[in-house]
Coordinates of C-alpha atoms in Angstrom, one line a residue:
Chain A
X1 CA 0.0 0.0 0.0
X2 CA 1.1 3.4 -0.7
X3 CA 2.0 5.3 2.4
X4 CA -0.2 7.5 4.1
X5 CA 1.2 10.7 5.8
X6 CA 0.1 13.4 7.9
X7 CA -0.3 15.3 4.9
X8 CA -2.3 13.3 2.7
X9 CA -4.6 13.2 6.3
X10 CA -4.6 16.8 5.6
X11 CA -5.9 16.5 1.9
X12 CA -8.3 14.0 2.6
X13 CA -11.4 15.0 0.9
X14 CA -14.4 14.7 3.4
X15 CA -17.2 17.0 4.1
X16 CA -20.2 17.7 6.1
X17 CA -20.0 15.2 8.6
X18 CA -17.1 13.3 7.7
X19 CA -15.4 16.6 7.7
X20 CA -11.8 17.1 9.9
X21 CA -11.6 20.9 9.3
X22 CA -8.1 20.3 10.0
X23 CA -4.9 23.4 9.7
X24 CA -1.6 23.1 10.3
X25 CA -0.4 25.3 13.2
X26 CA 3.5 24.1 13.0
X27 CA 5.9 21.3 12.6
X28 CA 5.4 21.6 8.1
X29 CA 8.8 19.4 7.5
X30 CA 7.3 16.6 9.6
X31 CA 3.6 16.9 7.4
X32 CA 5.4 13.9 5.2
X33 CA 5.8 11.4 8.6
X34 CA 3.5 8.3 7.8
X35 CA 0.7 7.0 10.1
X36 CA 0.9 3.8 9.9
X37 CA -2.0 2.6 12.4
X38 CA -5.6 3.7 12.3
X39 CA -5.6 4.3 16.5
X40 CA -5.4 7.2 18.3
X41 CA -4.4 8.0 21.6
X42 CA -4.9 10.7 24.2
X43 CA -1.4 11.5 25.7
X44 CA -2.4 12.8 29.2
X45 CA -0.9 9.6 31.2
X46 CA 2.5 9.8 29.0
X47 CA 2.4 13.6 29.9
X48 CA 2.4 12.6 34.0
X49 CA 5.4 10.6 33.4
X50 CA 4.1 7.4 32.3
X51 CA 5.3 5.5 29.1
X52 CA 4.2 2.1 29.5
X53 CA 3.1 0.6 26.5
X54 CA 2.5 4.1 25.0
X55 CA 1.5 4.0 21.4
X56 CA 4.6 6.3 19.7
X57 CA 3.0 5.5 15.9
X58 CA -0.6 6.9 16.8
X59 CA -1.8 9.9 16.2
X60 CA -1.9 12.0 19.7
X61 CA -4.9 13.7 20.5
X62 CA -4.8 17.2 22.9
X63 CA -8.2 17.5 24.2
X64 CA -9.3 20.5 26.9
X65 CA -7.4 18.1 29.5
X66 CA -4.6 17.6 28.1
X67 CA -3.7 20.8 26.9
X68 CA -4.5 22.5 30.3
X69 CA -2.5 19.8 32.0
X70 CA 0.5 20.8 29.4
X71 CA -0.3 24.6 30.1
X72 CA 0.6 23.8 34.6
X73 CA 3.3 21.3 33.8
X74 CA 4.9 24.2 31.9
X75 CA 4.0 27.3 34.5
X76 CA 5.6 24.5 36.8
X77 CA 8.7 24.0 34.8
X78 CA 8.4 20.1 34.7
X79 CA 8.8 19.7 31.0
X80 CA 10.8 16.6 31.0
X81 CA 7.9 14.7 29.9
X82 CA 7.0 16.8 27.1
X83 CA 10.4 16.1 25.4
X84 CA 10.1 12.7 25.8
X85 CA 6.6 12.8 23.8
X86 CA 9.1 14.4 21.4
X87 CA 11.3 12.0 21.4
X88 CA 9.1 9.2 20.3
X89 CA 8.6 11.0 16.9
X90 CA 4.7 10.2 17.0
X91 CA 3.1 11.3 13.6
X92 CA 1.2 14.5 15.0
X93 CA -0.2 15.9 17.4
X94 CA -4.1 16.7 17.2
X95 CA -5.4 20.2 19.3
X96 CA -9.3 20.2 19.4
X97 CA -12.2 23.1 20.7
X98 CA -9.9 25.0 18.2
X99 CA -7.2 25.8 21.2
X100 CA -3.3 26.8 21.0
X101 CA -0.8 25.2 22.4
X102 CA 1.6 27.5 24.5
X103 CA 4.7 29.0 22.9
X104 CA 7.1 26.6 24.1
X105 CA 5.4 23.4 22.9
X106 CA 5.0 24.9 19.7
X107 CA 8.6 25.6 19.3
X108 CA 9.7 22.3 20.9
X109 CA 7.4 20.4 17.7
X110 CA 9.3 23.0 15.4
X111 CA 12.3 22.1 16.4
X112 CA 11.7 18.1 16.5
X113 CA 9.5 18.6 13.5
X114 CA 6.2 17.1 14.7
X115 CA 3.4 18.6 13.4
X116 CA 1.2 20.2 15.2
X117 CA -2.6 20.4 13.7
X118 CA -5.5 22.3 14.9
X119 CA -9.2 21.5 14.9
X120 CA -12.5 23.4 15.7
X121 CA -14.4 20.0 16.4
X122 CA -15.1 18.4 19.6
X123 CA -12.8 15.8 21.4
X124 CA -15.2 13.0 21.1
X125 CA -16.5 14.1 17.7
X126 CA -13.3 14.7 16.7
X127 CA -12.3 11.6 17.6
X128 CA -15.2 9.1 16.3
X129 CA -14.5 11.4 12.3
X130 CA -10.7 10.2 12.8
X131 CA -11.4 7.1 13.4
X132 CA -14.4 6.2 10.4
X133 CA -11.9 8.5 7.9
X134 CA -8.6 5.9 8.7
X135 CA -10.7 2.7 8.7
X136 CA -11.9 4.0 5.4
X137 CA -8.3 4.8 4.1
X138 CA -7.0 1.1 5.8
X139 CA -10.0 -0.3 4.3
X140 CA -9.0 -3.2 2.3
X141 CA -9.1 -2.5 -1.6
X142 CA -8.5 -3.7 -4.7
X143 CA -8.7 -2.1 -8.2
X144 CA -10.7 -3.9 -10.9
X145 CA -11.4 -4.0 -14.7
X146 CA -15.3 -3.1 -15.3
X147 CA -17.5 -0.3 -15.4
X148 CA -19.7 1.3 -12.2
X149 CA -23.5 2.5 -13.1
X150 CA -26.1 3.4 -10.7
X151 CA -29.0 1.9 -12.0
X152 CA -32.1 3.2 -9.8
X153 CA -30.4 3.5 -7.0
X154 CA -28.8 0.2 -7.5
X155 CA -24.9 0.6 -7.8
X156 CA -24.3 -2.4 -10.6
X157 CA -20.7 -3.2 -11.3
X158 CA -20.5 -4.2 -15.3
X159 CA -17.5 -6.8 -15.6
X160 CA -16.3 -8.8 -18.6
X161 CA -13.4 -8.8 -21.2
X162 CA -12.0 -6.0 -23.2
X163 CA -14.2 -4.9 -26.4
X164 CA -17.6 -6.8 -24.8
X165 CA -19.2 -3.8 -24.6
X166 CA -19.2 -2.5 -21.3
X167 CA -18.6 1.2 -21.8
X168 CA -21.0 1.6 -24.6
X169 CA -23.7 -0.4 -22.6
X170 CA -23.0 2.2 -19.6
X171 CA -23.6 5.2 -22.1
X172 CA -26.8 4.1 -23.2
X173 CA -27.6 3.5 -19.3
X174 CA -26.5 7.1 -19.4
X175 CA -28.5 8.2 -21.7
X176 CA -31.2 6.5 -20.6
X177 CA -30.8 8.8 -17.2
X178 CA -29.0 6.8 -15.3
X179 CA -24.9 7.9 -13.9
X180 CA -21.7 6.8 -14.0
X181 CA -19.4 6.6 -10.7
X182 CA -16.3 4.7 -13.0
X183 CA -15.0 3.3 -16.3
X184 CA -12.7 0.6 -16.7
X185 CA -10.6 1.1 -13.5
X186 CA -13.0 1.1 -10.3
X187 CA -11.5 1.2 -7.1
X188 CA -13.1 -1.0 -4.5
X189 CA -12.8 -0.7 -0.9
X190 CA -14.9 -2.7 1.6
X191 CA -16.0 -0.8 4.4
X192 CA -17.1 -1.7 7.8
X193 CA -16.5 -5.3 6.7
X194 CA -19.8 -5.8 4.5
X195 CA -20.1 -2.7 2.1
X196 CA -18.4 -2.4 -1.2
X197 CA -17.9 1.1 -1.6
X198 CA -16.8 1.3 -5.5
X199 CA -15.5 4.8 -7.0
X200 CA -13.0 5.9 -9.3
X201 CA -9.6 5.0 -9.0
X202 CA -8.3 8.2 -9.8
X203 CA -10.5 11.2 -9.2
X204 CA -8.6 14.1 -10.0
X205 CA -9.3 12.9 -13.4
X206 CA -13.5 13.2 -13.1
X207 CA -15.7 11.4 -15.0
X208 CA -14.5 10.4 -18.3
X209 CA -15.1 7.2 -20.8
X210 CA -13.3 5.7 -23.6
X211 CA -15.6 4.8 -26.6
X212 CA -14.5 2.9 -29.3
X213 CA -14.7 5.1 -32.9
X214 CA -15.5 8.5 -30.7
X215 CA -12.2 8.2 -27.8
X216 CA -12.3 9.5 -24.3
X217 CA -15.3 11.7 -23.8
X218 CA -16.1 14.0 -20.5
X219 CA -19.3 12.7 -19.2
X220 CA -20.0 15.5 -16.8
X221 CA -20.0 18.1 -19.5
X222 CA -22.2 16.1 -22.1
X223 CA -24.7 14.8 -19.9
X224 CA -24.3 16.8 -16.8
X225 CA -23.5 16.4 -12.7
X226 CA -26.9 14.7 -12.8
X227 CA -25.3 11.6 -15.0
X228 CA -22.4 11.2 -12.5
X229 CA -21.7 10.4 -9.0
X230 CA -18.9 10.3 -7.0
X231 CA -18.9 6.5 -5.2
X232 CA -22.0 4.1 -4.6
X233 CA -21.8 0.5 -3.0
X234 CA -21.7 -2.4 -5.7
X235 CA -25.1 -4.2 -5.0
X236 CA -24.8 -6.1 -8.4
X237 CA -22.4 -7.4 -10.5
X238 CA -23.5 -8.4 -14.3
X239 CA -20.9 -10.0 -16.3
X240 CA -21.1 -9.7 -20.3
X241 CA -19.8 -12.1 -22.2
X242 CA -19.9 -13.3 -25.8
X243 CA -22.9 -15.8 -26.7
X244 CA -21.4 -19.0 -26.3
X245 CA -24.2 -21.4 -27.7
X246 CA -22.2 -24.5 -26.2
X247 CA -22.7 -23.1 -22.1
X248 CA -25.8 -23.4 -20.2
X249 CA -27.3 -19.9 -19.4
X250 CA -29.2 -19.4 -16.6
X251 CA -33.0 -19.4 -17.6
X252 CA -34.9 -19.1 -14.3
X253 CA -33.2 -17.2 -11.9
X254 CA -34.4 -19.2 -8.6
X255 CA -30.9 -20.1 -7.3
X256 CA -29.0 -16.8 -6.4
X257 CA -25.3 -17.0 -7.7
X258 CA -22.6 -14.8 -5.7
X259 CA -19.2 -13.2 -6.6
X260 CA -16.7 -12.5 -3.6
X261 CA -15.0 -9.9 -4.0
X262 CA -12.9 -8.7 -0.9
X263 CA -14.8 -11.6 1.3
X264 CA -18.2 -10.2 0.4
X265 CA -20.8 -12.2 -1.2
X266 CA -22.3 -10.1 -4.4
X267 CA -25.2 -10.9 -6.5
X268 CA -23.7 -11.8 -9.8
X269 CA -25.2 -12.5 -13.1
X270 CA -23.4 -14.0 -16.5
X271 CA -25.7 -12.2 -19.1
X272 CA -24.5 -13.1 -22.5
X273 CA -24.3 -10.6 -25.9
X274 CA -24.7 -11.0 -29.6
X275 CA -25.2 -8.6 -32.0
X276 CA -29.0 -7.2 -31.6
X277 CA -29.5 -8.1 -27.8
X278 CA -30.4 -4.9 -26.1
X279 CA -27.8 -4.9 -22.9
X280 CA -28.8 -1.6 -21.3
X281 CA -32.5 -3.1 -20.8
X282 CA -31.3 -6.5 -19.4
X283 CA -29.2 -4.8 -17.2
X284 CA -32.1 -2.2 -16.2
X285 CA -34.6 -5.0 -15.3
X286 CA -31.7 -7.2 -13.2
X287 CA -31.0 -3.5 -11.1
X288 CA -35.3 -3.7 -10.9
X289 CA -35.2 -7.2 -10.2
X290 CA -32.5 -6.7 -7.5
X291 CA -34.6 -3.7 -5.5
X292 CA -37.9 -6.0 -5.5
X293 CA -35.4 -8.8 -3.7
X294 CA -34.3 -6.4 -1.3
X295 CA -37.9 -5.3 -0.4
X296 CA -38.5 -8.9 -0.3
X297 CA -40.6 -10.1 -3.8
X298 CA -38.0 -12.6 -5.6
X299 CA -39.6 -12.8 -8.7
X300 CA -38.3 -16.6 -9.8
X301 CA -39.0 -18.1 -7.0
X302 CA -42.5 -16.3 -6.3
X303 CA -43.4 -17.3 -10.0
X304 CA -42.4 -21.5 -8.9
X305 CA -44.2 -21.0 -5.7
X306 CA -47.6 -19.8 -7.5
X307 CA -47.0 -22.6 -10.3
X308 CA -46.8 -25.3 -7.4
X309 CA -50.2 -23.8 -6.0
X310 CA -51.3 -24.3 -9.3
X311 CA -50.9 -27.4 -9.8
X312 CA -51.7 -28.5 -6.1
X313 CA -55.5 -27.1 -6.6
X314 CA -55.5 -28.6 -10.2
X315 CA -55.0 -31.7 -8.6
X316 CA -57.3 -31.4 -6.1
X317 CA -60.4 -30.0 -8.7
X318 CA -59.9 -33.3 -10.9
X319 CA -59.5 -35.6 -8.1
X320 CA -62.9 -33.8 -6.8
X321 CA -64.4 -34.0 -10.0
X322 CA -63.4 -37.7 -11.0
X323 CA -64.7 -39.2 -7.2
X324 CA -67.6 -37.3 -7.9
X325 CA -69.5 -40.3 -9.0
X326 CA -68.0 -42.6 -6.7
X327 CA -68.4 -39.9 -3.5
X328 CA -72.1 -39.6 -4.6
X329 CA -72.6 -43.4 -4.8
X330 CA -70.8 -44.1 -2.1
X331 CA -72.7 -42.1 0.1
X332 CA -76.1 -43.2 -1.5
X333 CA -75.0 -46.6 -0.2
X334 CA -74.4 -45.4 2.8
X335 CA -77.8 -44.3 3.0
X336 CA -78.8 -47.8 1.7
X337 CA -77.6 -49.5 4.2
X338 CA -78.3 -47.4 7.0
X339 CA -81.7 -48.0 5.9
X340 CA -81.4 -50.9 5.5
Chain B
X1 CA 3.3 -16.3 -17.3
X2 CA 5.7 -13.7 -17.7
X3 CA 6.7 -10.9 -15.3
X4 CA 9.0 -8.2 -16.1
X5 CA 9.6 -4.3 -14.9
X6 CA 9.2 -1.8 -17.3
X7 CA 10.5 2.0 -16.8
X8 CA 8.9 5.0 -18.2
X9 CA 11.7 6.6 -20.0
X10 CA 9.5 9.4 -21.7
X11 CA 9.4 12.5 -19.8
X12 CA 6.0 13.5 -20.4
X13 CA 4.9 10.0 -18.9
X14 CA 2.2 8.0 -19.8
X15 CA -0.7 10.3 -20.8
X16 CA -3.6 9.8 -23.7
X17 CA -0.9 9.3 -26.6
X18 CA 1.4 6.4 -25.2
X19 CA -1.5 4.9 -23.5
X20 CA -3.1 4.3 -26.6
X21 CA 0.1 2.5 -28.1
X22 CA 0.2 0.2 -25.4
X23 CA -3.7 -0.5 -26.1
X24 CA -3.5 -1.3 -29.6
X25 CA -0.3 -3.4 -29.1
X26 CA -1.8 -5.2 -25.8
X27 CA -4.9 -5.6 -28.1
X28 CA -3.2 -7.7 -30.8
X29 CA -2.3 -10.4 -28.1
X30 CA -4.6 -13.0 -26.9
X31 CA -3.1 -13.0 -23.5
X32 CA -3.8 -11.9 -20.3
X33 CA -1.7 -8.1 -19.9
X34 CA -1.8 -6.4 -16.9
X35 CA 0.3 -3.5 -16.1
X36 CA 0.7 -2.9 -12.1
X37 CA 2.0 0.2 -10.0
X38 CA 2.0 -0.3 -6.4
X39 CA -0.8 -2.6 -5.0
X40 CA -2.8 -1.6 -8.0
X41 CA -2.9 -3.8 -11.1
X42 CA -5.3 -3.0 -14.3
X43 CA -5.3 -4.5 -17.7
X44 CA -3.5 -2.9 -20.4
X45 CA -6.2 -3.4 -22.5
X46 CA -8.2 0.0 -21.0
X47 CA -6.9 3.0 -22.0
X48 CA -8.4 5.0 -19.4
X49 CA -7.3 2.0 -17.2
X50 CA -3.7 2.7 -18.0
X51 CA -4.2 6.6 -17.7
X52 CA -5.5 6.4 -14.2
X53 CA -2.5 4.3 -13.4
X54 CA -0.9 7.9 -13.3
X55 CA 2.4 6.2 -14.4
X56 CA 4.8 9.5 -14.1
X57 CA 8.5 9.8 -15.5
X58 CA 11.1 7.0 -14.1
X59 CA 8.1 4.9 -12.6
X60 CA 8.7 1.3 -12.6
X61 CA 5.7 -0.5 -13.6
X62 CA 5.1 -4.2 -13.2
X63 CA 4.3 -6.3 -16.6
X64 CA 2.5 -9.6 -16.4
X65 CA 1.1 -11.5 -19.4
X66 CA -0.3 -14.8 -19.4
X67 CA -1.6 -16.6 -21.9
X68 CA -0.7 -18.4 -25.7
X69 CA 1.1 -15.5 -26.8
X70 CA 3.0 -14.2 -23.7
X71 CA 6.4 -13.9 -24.9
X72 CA 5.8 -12.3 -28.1
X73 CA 2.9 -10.0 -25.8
X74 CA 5.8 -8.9 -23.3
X75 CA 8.5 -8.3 -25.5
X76 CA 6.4 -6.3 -28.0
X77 CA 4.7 -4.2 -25.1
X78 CA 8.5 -4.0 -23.0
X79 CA 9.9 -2.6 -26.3
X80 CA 7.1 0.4 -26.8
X81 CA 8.2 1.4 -22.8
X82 CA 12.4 1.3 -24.3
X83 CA 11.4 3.4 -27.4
X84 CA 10.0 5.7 -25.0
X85 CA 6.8 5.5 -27.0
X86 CA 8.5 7.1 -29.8
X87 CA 8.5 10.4 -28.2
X88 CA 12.2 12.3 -27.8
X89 CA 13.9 10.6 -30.2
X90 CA 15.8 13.4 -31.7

């Protein structure tokens, strides 16, 4: 994995709630140490003098504790412990409720170059953003060959081999209203161990596609923001792939196949092509099929389960009708014999 | 299988125009190309596959081809990356 510093922490592009509102107060030439764990640590017990199994490689948060602890230990003169928090070269230091550290400290991280950042956020808050922004950047993630649509609201991931059509099926989709998050390299990362977030894998270069006979075309300009989004979970996979008359297609639907990708379990569909098949309807309908699963109808089996109903009360009309006869004489005997 | 390292030699590093070579020579092969930089690995027969790569000047990137045609596929795509894509030749 590439290595993740304080700076790209800094550049990490997050908003509303997922925002850091992170500056840089000091300590610039350390902005390029790496964090290489996703845990954080407050420091006030390594700041009284203990350093017992103190995390050196986390990122050190300075909540309203902390930093008034640092402002007596220094009014006291018993800074000892503050260069040894220096000395362990910990990635940076994090000040929330927006507050400064004191003169000293600041040039103390200047001259160890530690960086010191600044935040406006809340300790806790503060804290629980850190956390869900490094589990997303340590989420595990692999980079693969297809094309991401949202299909009404169903993030479908179109796989298969090079020239099968999967751009130009996703422009019709397009066109059709429907937006593109990636083409041909879509970076997936799987987040809070069940979700498949899928999204470009390089996003400083937007949302572009390369047609066959037109090249690379900007999406966003010729069909607008509304034909583009940024990421969006892979629901569905649907694999193209030439018409191969000798394999056996699937032509009911009951059993549910599944890809794993990144240990979770994706609907996936092999939808073969030929000349004249209309793929950006097939794929539309298995993105409509998919929602009515997940609000519970599953069409295939639904359809079996009416057909054995069907044929359940067929069979019990004609075995009604054929002992007819028999039910009526039988019970006229009955009768006989009771009179009898 | 074949694995190799290749070098961008060309200053301007892979943008739209080498990108495109390596397509229609990766496209001539029946193998399995894929071009890797880091953890990442995409087949070299996207071109906006290869362009997101963001494969700057002097960046070692990792060939693998697998398939029928793998040695002819390596050497003819490992030859495009020494010719530095035809660019600077003057």
């Amino acid at each position: 994995m590439k290595k993740f510093t304080v700076l790209d922490l800094l550049g990490l592009d997050l908003k509303e709630h997922d925002a850091l509102d992170l500056t840089c107060l000091c300590g610039r030439p350390g902005l390029t140490r790496e964090i290489t764990v996703q845990d954080l640590n407050r420091p006030g017990l390594a700041l009284s003098g203990f350093y017992d199994k103190f995390g050196p490689n986390r990122i050190q948060i300075f909540g309203r504790g902390e930093t008034a602890y640092l402002r007596e230990l220094e009014d006291r003169g018993k800074t000892d412990t503050i260069d040894s928090l220096f000395a362990e070269s910990v990635p940076c230091c994090v000040f929330t409720h927006s507050q400064i550290p004191t003169e000293p400290f600041r040039e103390r991280a200047e001259a160890t170059g530690c960086p010191l950042l600044q935040t406006d956020l809340a300790t806790s808050d503060f804290s629980s953003r850190l956390i869900r922004a490094l589990s997303n950047v340590y989420a595990p993630h692999e980079t693969i060959h297809g094309t991401l649509v949202e299909v009404f609201g169903i993030g479908v991931l179109i796989l298969g081999d090079s020239g099968v059509g999967k751009s130009e099926a996703a422009l019709e989709l397009i066109e059709r209203g429907h937006r593109l998050v990636a083409d041909d390299a879509v970076e997936i990362r799987c987040v809070y161990g069940n979700i498949l977030q899928g999204a470009g894998a390089n996003r400083a270069l937007g949302h572009h596609m390369e047609i066959r006979g037109l090249g690379i075309i900007n999406i966003t300009h010729l069909f607008g923001v509304g034909a583009i989004r940024d990421n969006k979970q892979v629901q569905l996979i649907v694999e193209l792939e030439l018409w191969d008359s000798n394999k056996e297609y699937d032509r009911i639907g009951a059993e549910e196949r599944t890809r794993t990708i990144l240990g979770v379990h994706v609907p996936h569909l092999e939808v073969p092509v030929k000349p004249g098949r209309n793929v950006p309807i097939l794929i539309e309908t298995a993105a409509m099929n998919e929602r009515l699963k997940q609000m519970g109808y599953f069409s295939a089996k639904e359809f079996n389960q009416s057909v054995l109903k069907w044929l359940e009360s067929e069979h019990a009309r004609n075995a009604y009708f054929q002992n007819k006869d028999r039910f009526r004489r039988d019970s006229h005997s009955d009768r006989d014999q009771e009179l009898s | 299988m074949i694995q190799r390292e290749v070098r961008v030699a060309n200053r301007a590093g892979i943008h739209a125009r080498p990108a495109a070579m390596i397509v229609q020579t990766a496209s001539r092969f029946d193998s399995r190309i894929m071009l890797g930089k880091d953890s990442e690995e995409i087949n070299a027969k996207s071109i906006m596959g290869i362009i997101t790569l963001g494969a700057g000047y002097d960046t070692v990137l990792n060939l693998t081809v697998e398939g029928p045609d793998e040695q002819e596929a390596a050497d003819a795509v490992a030859t495009l990356f020494e010719n530095r894509f035809q660019e600077e030749l003057g």
